Amino acid sequence: MEWIISANHSIYNYNKAFEELPYIDWRQNANYQIGDKLYIYATRPTKAIEFLTEVIAINLNQSEIINDSKYWVNTDEYNKGIRQGKYVRLKLTKKLNANNLTLENLHKHGLIGNIQGPRKLIDDLGSYYPWASYIIETSNRIMQQHEKWTDFVEFAFKKEEFRNSFRKSNTLNRSYYDLFFESKETHLVAKNTSTHKSLEVYINNNISLYDFMLAHLDILSYKINENIDFYSIAESNNLKHRKLIIYYNENSNIPFNQWLFDNALALKKNIKRLEKQYSNKLDFHILTEECAINNSISSLNVFPDNFEYDNELFLAPEKFVKNNIPIYKRDRQKSINAIVHANFQCEIDNMHRTFIRKKSSIPYTEAHHLIPLSYQDYFEYSLDIEENIVSLCSNCHNEIHYGINACKLIEKPYNERKELLRKKNIEITIDKLLSFYGY
Ligand SMILES: [Zn+2]
Ligand SMILES: [Zn+2]
């Protein structure tokens, strides 16, 4: 027998209880039998069927029920509840969590009125109501999708290598399965839709990294037999997401789960290798550029007397690509202005030791872009502006690039600059900035 019962989240935290407890004991307010299926409808504000459960015990006394007092939001109801008679034990079969089984959709399928107390899914003559058939079909479909990824998850995460490489996702009832790993900008998604099965590499925001990967498809596809297809998908909020897709061949004699397992592991290794190459190349390029600018400052005889920030906005400078890495043209004058503005002192600590430049008889500090120019892709407005350039003593500058604790040096200039940057239409959180430095 199938039933539908209603639950109120403002009284009891069902989500947490089903997550943490092996079962829930429910007031036995109808003639349930072991093996009955109970659909749980969440009342306002959810107004949808959220759980499918199975009755695993009936006629339980208060002394036998599980202690679930911590899940009661409303203690009055809890106290009222424990004085009641018998209980039924429910085991979660599936959290449905679907947008399909909303009250609105049930009304569309013939349900009249609201859902309260226990209600059978069949009428007196033993046939299903139209809305009941709709509930069963929908939940069966969700269960099938569930099975699809359950097999894969069981197969893959049983093996240590996979467990150590990917984080389990709980999106089991979707047509796609997220395979997260520790990379910040890329992740893998397995897809199993009615039209195709595939494994996709998502690259978030960083178009240059995507281009770099495209330029090195030989490395990306190392140990992967299928062809790698690629195209870009929707752009939203100025952030660009791109993906590379590998399709599973339905005629293949390798089972899909095995195919996913092998290719996900291989792809992860290839991606990490490419990301490392990419960031090494960028770092090398940035250091070379900064060094060139600091050299040219050394040969200058004349500096401006002072420099003040203004309200002018600059769009991102033009990008060109050299050896598959993005390069943005820098304006030497902006770096000079920035170190003049800092009064030729180290902005981490103005007591830091500097020395006098040979030709221009001013203290020697180096210009450093707080938000590295290599991340210009993420911003619509230019990062090559005085507000983003800090003056650092040689030691701090080297530490910020090479030091194990560079994050400690970033916070102070970040706090001093974040408002100034905002005025130039550049918004960034400290976490994001630290991630640009590899934290
Ligand atoms: Zn630097
Ligand atoms: Zn310093």
Coordinates of C-alpha atoms and ligand atoms in Angstrom, one line a residue:
M1 CA 0.0 0.0 0.0
E2 CA 1.2 3.5 -0.8
W3 CA 0.3 6.5 1.3
I4 CA 1.0 10.2 1.3
I5 CA 1.6 12.0 4.6
S6 CA 2.5 15.6 5.3
A7 CA 5.3 17.1 7.3
N8 CA 6.1 20.5 8.5
H9 CA 9.8 21.7 8.4
S10 CA 9.1 24.4 11.0
I11 CA 8.2 21.7 13.5
Y12 CA 10.8 19.0 12.7
N13 CA 14.0 19.1 10.7
Y14 CA 13.3 16.1 8.4
N15 CA 16.2 16.7 6.1
K16 CA 18.8 16.6 8.8
A17 CA 17.1 13.7 10.6
F18 CA 17.0 11.5 7.4
E19 CA 20.6 12.4 6.7
E20 CA 21.9 11.5 10.2
L21 CA 19.5 8.8 11.5
P22 CA 19.1 5.3 10.1
Y23 CA 15.3 5.7 10.3
I24 CA 12.6 8.0 11.7
D25 CA 9.9 7.0 14.1
W26 CA 6.6 8.6 13.2
R27 CA 3.3 8.8 15.0
Q28 CA 1.2 5.9 13.8
N29 CA -1.8 7.8 12.6
A30 CA -3.2 5.2 10.1
N31 CA -3.3 1.5 9.7
Y32 CA 0.2 1.1 8.1
Q33 CA 1.7 -2.3 7.4
I34 CA 5.4 -3.3 7.1
G35 CA 6.5 -2.8 3.5
D36 CA 4.1 0.1 2.9
K37 CA 5.5 3.1 1.0
L38 CA 5.0 6.5 2.4
Y39 CA 5.5 9.6 0.4
I40 CA 6.2 12.6 2.6
Y41 CA 4.8 15.9 1.5
A42 CA 6.5 19.0 2.9
T43 CA 4.0 21.8 3.7
R44 CA 4.5 25.5 3.3
P45 CA 6.8 27.0 2.2
T46 CA 8.1 23.9 0.3
K47 CA 4.8 22.6 -0.9
A48 CA 6.1 19.5 -2.6
I49 CA 6.7 15.8 -2.1
E50 CA 10.2 15.5 -0.8
F51 CA 10.8 11.9 0.5
L52 CA 9.9 8.4 -0.4
T53 CA 10.1 6.1 2.7
E54 CA 9.3 2.5 3.6
V55 CA 7.6 1.2 6.7
I56 CA 10.1 -1.2 8.4
A57 CA 8.3 -1.6 11.8
I58 CA 4.9 -0.9 13.3
N59 CA 3.2 -0.6 16.7
L60 CA 6.3 0.7 18.4
N61 CA 6.0 1.9 22.0
Q62 CA 7.5 5.1 23.3
S63 CA 10.2 3.2 25.1
E64 CA 11.4 1.7 21.7
I65 CA 11.6 4.8 19.6
I66 CA 14.7 6.5 18.5
N67 CA 15.8 9.6 20.4
D68 CA 15.4 12.4 17.8
S69 CA 14.7 15.3 20.2
K70 CA 17.5 17.4 18.6
Y71 CA 15.6 17.5 15.3
W72 CA 12.5 19.1 16.8
V73 CA 12.4 22.7 16.0
N74 CA 9.2 23.2 18.0
T75 CA 9.6 21.7 21.5
D76 CA 5.9 22.1 22.4
E77 CA 5.0 19.7 19.5
Y78 CA 7.8 17.4 20.7
N79 CA 6.4 17.2 24.2
K80 CA 2.9 16.7 22.8
G81 CA 4.2 14.0 20.5
I82 CA 5.8 11.8 23.1
R83 CA 2.6 11.5 25.0
Q84 CA 0.9 9.8 22.0
G85 CA 0.5 6.1 21.6
K86 CA 2.0 4.0 18.8
Y87 CA 4.8 4.7 16.4
V88 CA 5.7 3.5 12.9
R89 CA 9.3 3.2 11.7
L90 CA 10.2 4.8 8.4
K91 CA 13.4 4.2 6.4
L92 CA 14.3 6.7 3.7
T93 CA 14.2 5.1 0.2
K94 CA 14.9 8.3 -1.7
K95 CA 15.0 12.0 -1.2
L96 CA 13.0 13.1 -4.2
N97 CA 14.0 16.7 -4.1
A98 CA 12.4 17.1 -7.5
N99 CA 10.6 20.2 -8.8
N100 CA 8.1 17.9 -10.4
L101 CA 6.1 16.8 -7.4
T102 CA 4.9 20.2 -6.3
L103 CA 1.4 20.7 -5.0
E104 CA 0.8 22.8 -8.2
N105 CA 1.7 19.8 -10.4
L106 CA -0.4 17.5 -8.3
H107 CA -3.3 19.8 -8.8
K108 CA -2.7 19.7 -12.5
H109 CA -3.0 15.9 -12.2
G110 CA -6.3 15.9 -10.5
L111 CA -5.6 16.3 -6.9
I112 CA -8.2 18.5 -5.1
G113 CA -7.4 20.6 -2.1
N114 CA -4.4 20.5 0.2
I115 CA -2.5 17.5 1.5
Q116 CA -2.9 16.9 5.2
G117 CA -2.9 13.7 7.3
P118 CA -2.4 10.2 5.8
R119 CA -4.1 9.6 2.5
K120 CA -4.1 6.4 0.4
L121 CA -3.0 6.5 -3.2
I122 CA -5.8 4.2 -4.3
D123 CA -9.5 4.8 -4.2
D124 CA -12.1 2.5 -2.6
L125 CA -12.3 0.3 -5.7
G126 CA -8.5 -0.2 -5.5
S127 CA -7.4 1.9 -8.5
Y128 CA -4.9 4.7 -8.4
Y129 CA -6.0 8.3 -8.5
P130 CA -4.6 10.1 -11.6
W131 CA -2.4 12.3 -9.3
A132 CA -1.2 9.1 -7.5
S133 CA -0.2 7.5 -10.8
Y134 CA 1.7 10.7 -11.6
I135 CA 3.5 10.5 -8.2
I136 CA 4.5 6.9 -8.8
E137 CA 5.7 7.5 -12.4
T138 CA 7.7 10.5 -11.5
S139 CA 9.4 8.9 -8.5
N140 CA 10.1 5.7 -10.5
R141 CA 11.8 7.9 -13.1
I142 CA 13.9 9.6 -10.4
M143 CA 14.8 6.2 -8.9
Q144 CA 16.0 5.0 -12.2
Q145 CA 18.3 8.0 -12.6
H146 CA 19.4 7.4 -9.1
E147 CA 20.3 3.8 -10.0
K148 CA 22.3 5.1 -13.0
W149 CA 24.8 7.0 -10.8
T150 CA 24.6 4.7 -7.8
D151 CA 26.2 2.0 -9.8
F152 CA 29.0 4.2 -11.0
V153 CA 29.7 5.7 -7.6
E154 CA 29.8 2.3 -6.0
F155 CA 32.1 1.0 -8.7
A156 CA 34.4 4.0 -8.8
F157 CA 34.7 5.1 -5.2
K158 CA 35.3 1.5 -4.0
K159 CA 38.8 1.9 -5.5
E160 CA 41.3 3.9 -3.5
E161 CA 42.8 5.7 -6.5
F162 CA 39.5 7.2 -7.4
R163 CA 38.6 8.0 -3.8
N164 CA 41.8 9.9 -3.4
S165 CA 41.3 11.8 -6.7
F166 CA 37.7 12.9 -6.6
R167 CA 35.1 14.2 -4.1
K168 CA 31.8 12.4 -4.0
S169 CA 28.9 14.4 -5.2
N170 CA 25.3 14.0 -4.0
T171 CA 23.6 14.9 -7.3
L172 CA 22.7 11.2 -7.9
N173 CA 19.3 11.9 -9.4
R174 CA 20.5 14.2 -12.2
S175 CA 21.5 13.4 -15.7
Y176 CA 25.0 14.6 -14.8
Y177 CA 27.5 13.8 -12.1
D178 CA 30.0 16.3 -10.8
L179 CA 33.5 14.9 -10.3
F180 CA 35.2 17.6 -8.3
F181 CA 38.8 17.7 -7.6
E182 CA 41.1 20.2 -5.9
S183 CA 41.7 22.3 -9.0
K184 CA 40.2 25.8 -8.7
E185 CA 39.3 26.4 -12.2
T186 CA 38.5 23.1 -13.7
H187 CA 36.3 20.2 -12.9
L188 CA 34.9 17.1 -14.6
V189 CA 31.3 16.3 -15.2
A190 CA 30.0 12.9 -16.3
K191 CA 26.9 13.0 -18.4
N192 CA 24.3 10.4 -19.2
T193 CA 21.3 11.9 -21.0
S194 CA 18.8 10.4 -23.3
T195 CA 20.9 11.4 -26.3
H196 CA 24.5 10.8 -25.2
K197 CA 27.0 9.7 -22.7
S198 CA 30.1 11.9 -22.1
L199 CA 32.8 13.2 -19.9
E200 CA 33.3 16.9 -19.9
V201 CA 36.1 19.2 -18.7
Y202 CA 34.7 22.5 -17.4
I203 CA 37.0 25.5 -17.3
N204 CA 35.5 28.3 -15.3
N205 CA 36.3 32.0 -16.1
N206 CA 39.8 31.4 -17.3
I207 CA 39.6 31.6 -21.1
S208 CA 43.4 31.8 -21.4
L209 CA 43.7 28.5 -19.6
Y210 CA 41.1 27.0 -21.9
D211 CA 43.0 28.3 -25.0
F212 CA 46.2 26.9 -23.5
M213 CA 44.6 23.5 -23.1
L214 CA 43.3 23.6 -26.7
A215 CA 46.8 24.3 -27.9
H216 CA 48.0 21.3 -26.0
L217 CA 45.3 18.7 -26.9
D218 CA 48.0 16.1 -27.2
I219 CA 48.8 16.4 -23.5
L220 CA 45.2 16.7 -22.5
S221 CA 44.2 13.6 -24.4
Y222 CA 47.2 11.5 -23.3
K223 CA 46.0 8.0 -22.6
I224 CA 42.5 8.9 -23.8
N225 CA 41.4 7.0 -26.8
E226 CA 38.3 9.0 -27.9
N227 CA 38.5 12.2 -29.7
I228 CA 38.2 15.4 -27.7
D229 CA 35.6 17.7 -29.0
F230 CA 35.3 21.2 -27.8
Y231 CA 33.2 24.3 -27.8
S232 CA 32.2 27.1 -25.6
I233 CA 28.9 27.4 -23.8
A234 CA 26.8 30.2 -22.3
E235 CA 28.5 33.2 -20.9
S236 CA 26.9 34.7 -17.8
N237 CA 27.7 37.7 -15.6
N238 CA 30.8 38.4 -17.6
L239 CA 32.3 35.1 -16.5
K240 CA 33.0 32.7 -19.2
H241 CA 32.6 29.0 -18.8
R242 CA 34.0 26.7 -21.4
K243 CA 34.1 23.0 -21.8
L244 CA 35.8 20.2 -23.6
I245 CA 33.8 17.1 -24.3
I246 CA 34.7 13.5 -24.8
Y247 CA 31.8 11.3 -26.1
Y248 CA 31.4 7.7 -25.1
N249 CA 30.9 5.4 -28.1
E250 CA 27.7 3.3 -27.5
N251 CA 29.2 0.5 -29.6
S252 CA 32.3 0.3 -27.5
N253 CA 33.0 -2.9 -25.7
I254 CA 34.2 -1.1 -22.6
P255 CA 31.3 -0.6 -20.2
F256 CA 30.4 3.1 -19.6
N257 CA 31.3 3.0 -15.9
Q258 CA 34.7 1.6 -16.7
W259 CA 35.2 4.1 -19.5
L260 CA 34.3 6.9 -17.1
F261 CA 36.6 5.6 -14.4
D262 CA 39.6 5.3 -16.7
N263 CA 39.1 8.6 -18.5
A264 CA 38.3 10.6 -15.4
L265 CA 41.6 9.5 -13.8
A266 CA 43.6 10.1 -16.9
L267 CA 42.0 13.5 -17.6
K268 CA 42.7 14.6 -14.1
K269 CA 46.4 13.8 -14.4
N270 CA 46.6 15.6 -17.7
I271 CA 44.7 18.6 -16.5
K272 CA 47.0 19.0 -13.5
R273 CA 50.0 18.7 -15.7
L274 CA 48.7 21.4 -18.0
E275 CA 47.7 23.7 -15.2
K276 CA 51.2 23.5 -13.7
Q277 CA 52.8 24.2 -17.1
Y278 CA 50.5 27.1 -17.6
S279 CA 51.1 28.7 -14.3
N280 CA 54.9 28.2 -14.5
K281 CA 54.9 29.9 -17.9
L282 CA 52.8 32.7 -16.6
D283 CA 55.0 33.2 -13.5
F284 CA 58.1 33.2 -15.6
H285 CA 56.6 35.8 -18.0
I286 CA 55.4 38.1 -15.2
L287 CA 58.8 38.1 -13.4
T288 CA 60.5 38.9 -16.7
E289 CA 58.2 41.8 -17.4
E290 CA 58.5 43.2 -13.9
C291 CA 62.2 42.9 -14.0
A292 CA 62.3 44.8 -17.3
I293 CA 60.2 47.6 -15.8
N294 CA 62.3 47.9 -12.7
N295 CA 65.4 48.0 -14.8
S296 CA 64.0 50.8 -16.9
I297 CA 63.0 52.7 -13.8
S298 CA 66.6 52.5 -12.7
S299 CA 67.8 54.2 -15.8
L300 CA 65.4 57.1 -15.4
N301 CA 66.7 60.4 -14.2
V302 CA 63.4 62.2 -13.6
F303 CA 60.4 61.2 -11.6
P304 CA 57.1 63.1 -11.2
D305 CA 57.1 65.1 -8.0
N306 CA 53.9 63.5 -6.9
F307 CA 51.0 61.4 -8.1
E308 CA 47.4 61.3 -7.0
Y309 CA 44.7 58.8 -7.8
D310 CA 41.9 60.0 -10.0
N311 CA 38.5 58.8 -11.1
E312 CA 39.3 57.8 -14.7
L313 CA 38.3 54.3 -15.7
F314 CA 40.4 52.2 -18.0
L315 CA 39.1 49.1 -19.9
A316 CA 41.2 46.0 -19.9
P317 CA 44.3 46.4 -22.1
E318 CA 44.5 44.5 -25.3
K319 CA 45.6 40.9 -25.0
F320 CA 48.0 39.1 -27.2
V321 CA 49.1 35.5 -27.0
K322 CA 52.7 34.5 -27.0
N323 CA 53.8 30.9 -26.7
N324 CA 50.2 30.1 -25.8
I325 CA 50.0 32.3 -22.8
P326 CA 48.2 35.6 -22.5
I327 CA 50.2 38.8 -22.4
Y328 CA 48.8 42.2 -21.6
K329 CA 50.7 45.3 -22.5
R330 CA 52.0 47.3 -19.4
D331 CA 52.4 51.0 -19.1
R332 CA 55.7 51.7 -17.5
Q333 CA 54.6 55.2 -16.3
K334 CA 51.8 53.6 -14.1
S335 CA 54.4 51.6 -12.2
I336 CA 56.6 54.7 -11.8
N337 CA 53.5 56.7 -10.5
A338 CA 52.7 54.0 -8.1
I339 CA 56.1 53.9 -6.4
V340 CA 56.2 57.7 -6.3
H341 CA 52.8 57.6 -4.6
A342 CA 54.2 55.2 -2.0
N343 CA 57.0 57.7 -1.4
F344 CA 59.6 55.1 -2.5
Q345 CA 58.9 53.1 0.6
C346 CA 57.9 49.4 1.1
E347 CA 54.2 49.2 1.5
I348 CA 54.4 46.1 3.7
D349 CA 56.4 48.1 6.3
N350 CA 57.8 51.5 5.6
M351 CA 60.7 50.8 7.9
H352 CA 62.0 48.1 5.6
R353 CA 65.5 48.7 4.3
T354 CA 66.0 50.1 0.9
F355 CA 69.0 51.6 -0.9
I356 CA 69.6 54.5 -3.2
R357 CA 69.4 53.9 -7.0
K358 CA 72.6 54.4 -8.9
K359 CA 71.4 56.9 -11.5
S360 CA 68.4 58.6 -10.1
S361 CA 69.4 59.0 -6.4
I362 CA 66.0 57.9 -5.1
P363 CA 65.3 54.9 -2.8
Y364 CA 65.0 51.6 -4.6
T365 CA 61.6 49.8 -4.4
E366 CA 60.0 47.6 -7.0
A367 CA 56.6 47.8 -8.6
H368 CA 54.4 44.8 -8.1
H369 CA 50.8 44.2 -9.4
L370 CA 48.7 43.2 -6.4
I371 CA 46.2 41.4 -8.6
P372 CA 48.5 39.7 -11.1
L373 CA 48.1 40.9 -14.7
S374 CA 47.8 37.3 -15.8
Y375 CA 44.3 37.3 -14.3
Q376 CA 43.1 40.2 -16.4
D377 CA 40.7 37.8 -18.1
Y378 CA 38.6 37.9 -15.0
F379 CA 38.1 41.6 -15.1
E380 CA 36.5 44.0 -17.5
Y381 CA 38.6 46.9 -16.4
S382 CA 42.3 47.3 -16.5
L383 CA 44.5 45.9 -13.7
D384 CA 47.4 47.9 -15.0
I385 CA 46.5 50.9 -12.9
E386 CA 48.3 52.7 -10.0
E387 CA 45.7 51.5 -7.5
N388 CA 46.7 47.9 -8.3
I389 CA 50.4 48.5 -8.1
V390 CA 52.3 48.4 -4.8
S391 CA 55.8 49.5 -4.0
L392 CA 57.8 46.8 -2.3
C393 CA 61.4 46.4 -1.0
S394 CA 63.4 43.8 -2.8
N395 CA 63.0 41.3 0.0
C396 CA 59.2 41.6 0.2
H397 CA 58.9 41.5 -3.5
N398 CA 60.8 38.3 -3.7
E399 CA 58.9 36.8 -0.8
I400 CA 55.5 37.6 -2.4
H401 CA 56.5 35.7 -5.5
Y402 CA 58.6 32.9 -4.0
G403 CA 57.9 32.7 -0.3
I404 CA 56.0 29.9 1.4
N405 CA 54.1 32.5 3.6
A406 CA 53.4 35.0 0.8
C407 CA 49.7 35.1 1.8
K408 CA 50.7 37.0 5.0
L409 CA 52.2 39.8 2.8
I410 CA 49.1 40.1 0.7
E411 CA 46.5 40.9 3.3
K412 CA 47.8 44.4 4.3
P413 CA 48.0 45.9 0.8
Y414 CA 44.7 44.2 -0.1
N415 CA 42.9 45.9 2.8
E416 CA 44.5 49.3 1.9
R417 CA 43.6 48.9 -1.8
K418 CA 40.3 47.2 -2.0
E419 CA 38.2 50.4 -1.8
L420 CA 40.5 52.1 -4.3
L421 CA 40.1 49.2 -6.6
R422 CA 36.4 49.2 -6.3
K423 CA 36.3 52.8 -7.4
K424 CA 38.0 51.6 -10.6
N425 CA 35.3 49.0 -11.1
I426 CA 37.5 46.1 -9.8
E427 CA 36.0 44.0 -7.2
I428 CA 37.8 41.1 -5.6
T429 CA 37.6 39.2 -2.3
I430 CA 40.7 38.3 -0.3
D431 CA 40.0 34.6 -0.9
K432 CA 39.9 35.1 -4.6
L433 CA 43.1 37.1 -4.5
L434 CA 44.8 34.5 -2.5
S435 CA 43.7 31.8 -4.9
F436 CA 45.5 33.8 -7.7
Y437 CA 48.7 33.4 -5.7
G438 CA 48.1 29.7 -5.4
Y439 CA 46.5 29.4 -2.0
Ligands
ZN1 ZN 55.9 41.2 -8.6
ZN2 ZN 59.4 45.2 2.4

